[in-house]
Amino acid sequence: MITMKDIILEGHPVLEQVANEVMLPPNKEDKETLENMLQFLKNSQDEEIAEKYNLRAGVGLAAPQLGISKRMFAVHFEDLQGNTYSDGYFNPKIISHSVEKTFLANGEGCLSVNREVPGYVSRYARVTISATNLAGQQVKLRLRGYAAVVFQHELDHLNGIMFYDHIDKQDPFLIPENAKPCDLQGDK
């Protein structure tokens, strides 16, 4: 079972590297790791389990956050429209995106960052992502609003980018050009 002690923190060199592609079909170890990452997210959102094991709630977890430099991440959340995203992805990539940008009005957080980092994180409002899911299927996901933000946050981890790298250093609350805020769990 993955716990907070398994998650590496900002400053660790793996979080600053571009992760390696996963050989497909994935080997048993990579598949089990990704399944465990998804289970961690489910556990972190279960109040009883989270309290028992002292887990911080998360909606996404990328392999580099476990010190594993491989292109895979898991997500587990529901957006305001009631769409559930709960799967693991190997070698995800953005194949198209909107010109329009968005950001979370409350800012972003990260399981690898144990501090508040105020500021707006500019993201594409809509993205289309291709990946291989845990079931071994090639999938194409069209995401918008909060879902697009979550997936981009995790994809950044695969490219050695932390969410705060997107925050304007001079003016953290500068609204990005061509951007509208999306609320915490939906898209407006």
C-alpha positions as a printed NumPy array, in Angstrom:
array([[  0.   ,   0.   ,   0.   ],
       [  1.315,   3.426,  -0.978],
       [  1.4  ,   5.961,   1.873],
       [  2.678,   9.525,   2.208],
       [  6.158,   8.225,   3.105],
       [  6.419,   6.837,  -0.452],
       [  5.787,  10.233,  -2.059],
       [  8.914,  12.265,  -2.726],
       [  8.91 ,  16.01 ,  -2.144],
       [  9.808,  19.032,  -4.25 ],
       [ 13.544,  19.415,  -4.774],
       [ 14.03 ,  15.69 ,  -5.434],
       [ 15.887,  15.28 ,  -8.761],
       [ 13.343,  12.794, -10.225],
       [ 10.671,  15.523, -10.055],
       [ 12.865,  17.68 , -12.302],
       [ 13.456,  15.044, -15.016],
       [ 11.578,  14.128, -18.156],
       [ 10.265,  10.629, -17.436],
       [ 10.919,   7.661, -19.729],
       [  8.288,   6.04 , -21.953],
       [  6.762,   2.821, -20.608],
       [  7.259,  -0.233, -22.819],
       [  3.885,  -1.47 , -24.04 ],
       [  2.25 ,  -3.711, -23.239],
       [  3.356,  -2.797, -19.703],
       [  5.202,  -5.37 , -17.66 ],
       [  3.65 ,  -6.8  , -14.486],
       [  5.632,  -4.459, -12.219],
       [  4.58 ,  -1.267, -14.061],
       [  0.935,  -2.362, -14.16 ],
       [  0.939,  -3.207, -10.429],
       [  2.595,   0.12 ,  -9.607],
       [ -0.056,   2.016, -11.551],
       [ -2.857,  -0.011,  -9.925],
       [ -1.369,   0.81 ,  -6.5  ],
       [ -1.205,   4.504,  -7.427],
       [ -4.913,   4.474,  -8.301],
       [ -5.692,   2.653,  -5.046],
       [ -3.718,   5.31 ,  -3.111],
       [ -5.954,   8.035,  -4.588],
       [ -9.1  ,   6.118,  -3.649],
       [ -7.743,   5.536,  -0.131],
       [ -6.739,   9.204,   0.225],
       [-10.346,  10.249,  -0.465],
       [-11.837,   7.748,   2.   ],
       [-12.046,   9.649,   5.304],
       [-11.631,   6.576,   7.488],
       [ -8.645,   5.118,   5.584],
       [ -7.043,   8.543,   5.109],
       [ -7.208,   9.26 ,   8.839],
       [ -5.927,   5.802,   9.807],
       [ -2.881,   6.043,   7.513],
       [ -2.442,   9.833,   7.658],
       [ -2.998,  10.31 ,   3.904],
       [ -3.422,  13.687,   2.205],
       [ -6.324,  13.676,  -0.23 ],
       [ -5.271,  13.659,  -3.854],
       [ -6.998,  13.461,  -7.23 ],
       [ -3.912,  12.55 ,  -9.256],
       [ -0.548,  10.856,  -8.745],
       [  2.302,  10.548, -11.244],
       [  5.028,   7.885, -11.115],
       [  7.822,  10.489, -10.693],
       [  6.182,  11.45 ,  -7.378],
       [  7.145,   7.962,  -6.186],
       [ 10.703,   8.413,  -7.462],
       [  9.907,   6.345, -10.578],
       [ 10.928,   8.089, -13.793],
       [  8.258,   6.538, -16.021],
       [  5.477,   8.132, -18.07 ],
       [  2.438,   6.962, -16.14 ],
       [ -0.099,   8.517, -13.795],
       [ -3.406,   7.742, -12.112],
       [ -6.421,   9.98 , -11.507],
       [ -9.525,   9.533,  -9.344],
       [-12.109,  12.321,  -9.16 ],
       [-15.546,  13.463, -10.259],
       [-16.237,  16.808, -11.915],
       [-19.331,  18.975, -11.338],
       [-21.044,  17.469, -14.354],
       [-20.899,  14.098, -12.615],
       [-18.249,  12.653, -14.921],
       [-16.012,  10.205, -13.065],
       [-12.36 ,   9.856, -13.978],
       [-10.773,   6.861, -12.3  ],
       [ -8.029,   5.07 , -14.198],
       [ -4.321,   4.788, -14.766],
       [ -2.58 ,   5.89 , -17.952],
       [  0.635,   4.831, -19.658],
       [  2.485,   7.238, -21.986],
       [ -0.22 ,   9.934, -21.985],
       [  0.252,  12.907, -24.275],
       [ -1.69 ,  15.981, -25.337],
       [ -2.591,  15.64 , -29.01 ],
       [ -4.573,  18.893, -29.241],
       [ -5.514,  21.819, -27.013],
       [ -7.555,  25.01 , -27.013],
       [ -6.164,  28.495, -27.438],
       [ -8.366,  29.517, -24.506],
       [ -6.767,  29.112, -21.085],
       [ -8.18 ,  28.458, -17.636],
       [ -7.   ,  28.318, -14.026],
       [ -8.302,  27.24 , -10.65 ],
       [ -9.434,  30.324,  -8.747],
       [ -8.226,  28.7  ,  -5.486],
       [ -4.856,  27.736,  -6.974],
       [ -3.387,  24.245,  -7.258],
       [ -1.816,  21.936,  -4.729],
       [  0.371,  18.865,  -5.009],
       [  1.076,  15.795,  -2.89 ],
       [  4.807,  16.479,  -3.428],
       [  4.524,  20.045,  -2.083],
       [  3.939,  20.426,   1.662],
       [  3.244,  24.152,   1.578],
       [  0.733,  26.61 ,   0.21 ],
       [  1.865,  28.181,  -3.056],
       [ -0.44 ,  31.106,  -3.844],
       [ -1.059,  32.112,  -7.43 ],
       [ -2.839,  31.262, -10.648],
       [ -1.59 ,  28.331, -12.721],
       [ -2.342,  28.878, -16.398],
       [ -3.66 ,  25.748, -18.169],
       [ -5.365,  24.992, -21.476],
       [ -9.168,  25.141, -21.039],
       [ -9.605,  22.054, -23.261],
       [ -7.229,  19.231, -24.123],
       [ -7.416,  15.961, -25.995],
       [ -5.159,  13.303, -24.528],
       [ -4.182,   9.937, -25.936],
       [ -2.854,   7.181, -23.685],
       [ -3.027,   3.48 , -22.909],
       [ -5.224,   2.799, -19.884],
       [ -4.872,   0.129, -17.179],
       [ -7.027,  -2.26 , -19.207],
       [ -4.489,  -2.007, -22.029],
       [ -6.805,  -0.036, -24.324],
       [ -5.64 ,   2.915, -26.402],
       [ -7.916,   5.789, -25.317],
       [ -8.527,   9.334, -26.476],
       [ -9.981,  11.666, -23.833],
       [-11.5  ,  15.065, -24.584],
       [-11.28 ,  17.045, -21.357],
       [-12.367,  20.505, -20.306],
       [-12.296,  22.67 , -17.205],
       [-11.297,  20.958, -13.972],
       [-10.626,  17.587, -15.642],
       [ -8.3  ,  19.262, -18.163],
       [ -6.451,  20.993, -15.304],
       [ -5.952,  17.733, -13.356],
       [ -4.616,  15.852, -16.379],
       [ -2.262,  18.712, -17.322],
       [ -0.939,  18.859, -13.741],
       [ -0.084,  15.14 , -13.855],
       [  1.358,  15.379, -17.378],
       [  3.644,  18.168, -16.143],
       [  5.113,  15.741, -13.586],
       [  6.118,  13.476, -16.481],
       [  8.013,  16.407, -18.004],
       [  9.815,  17.551, -14.852],
       [  7.537,  20.566, -14.355],
       [  5.963,  21.552, -11.043],
       [  2.645,  23.443, -10.962],
       [  4.272,  26.529,  -9.438],
       [  6.593,  26.807, -12.444],
       [  3.527,  28.208, -14.277],
       [  2.837,  30.959, -11.698],
       [  3.945,  34.468, -12.668],
       [  6.843,  35.271, -10.299],
       [  6.264,  39.052, -10.318],
       [  2.471,  38.912, -10.034],
       [  1.222,  35.49 ,  -8.82 ],
       [ -2.422,  36.521,  -9.21 ],
       [ -2.059,  37.919, -12.709],
       [ -4.934,  36.505, -14.721],
       [ -3.374,  34.713, -17.692],
       [ -4.14 ,  36.203, -21.095],
       [ -7.197,  34.669, -22.782],
       [ -8.134,  32.84 , -19.542],
       [-11.258,  32.375, -17.457],
       [-11.283,  30.684, -14.048],
       [-12.879,  27.279, -13.743],
       [-14.449,  26.578, -10.393],
       [-12.981,  23.863,  -8.207],
       [-14.871,  20.939,  -9.711],
       [-16.496,  22.187, -12.885],
       [-15.969,  24.33 , -15.912],
       [-17.622,  27.634, -16.611]])
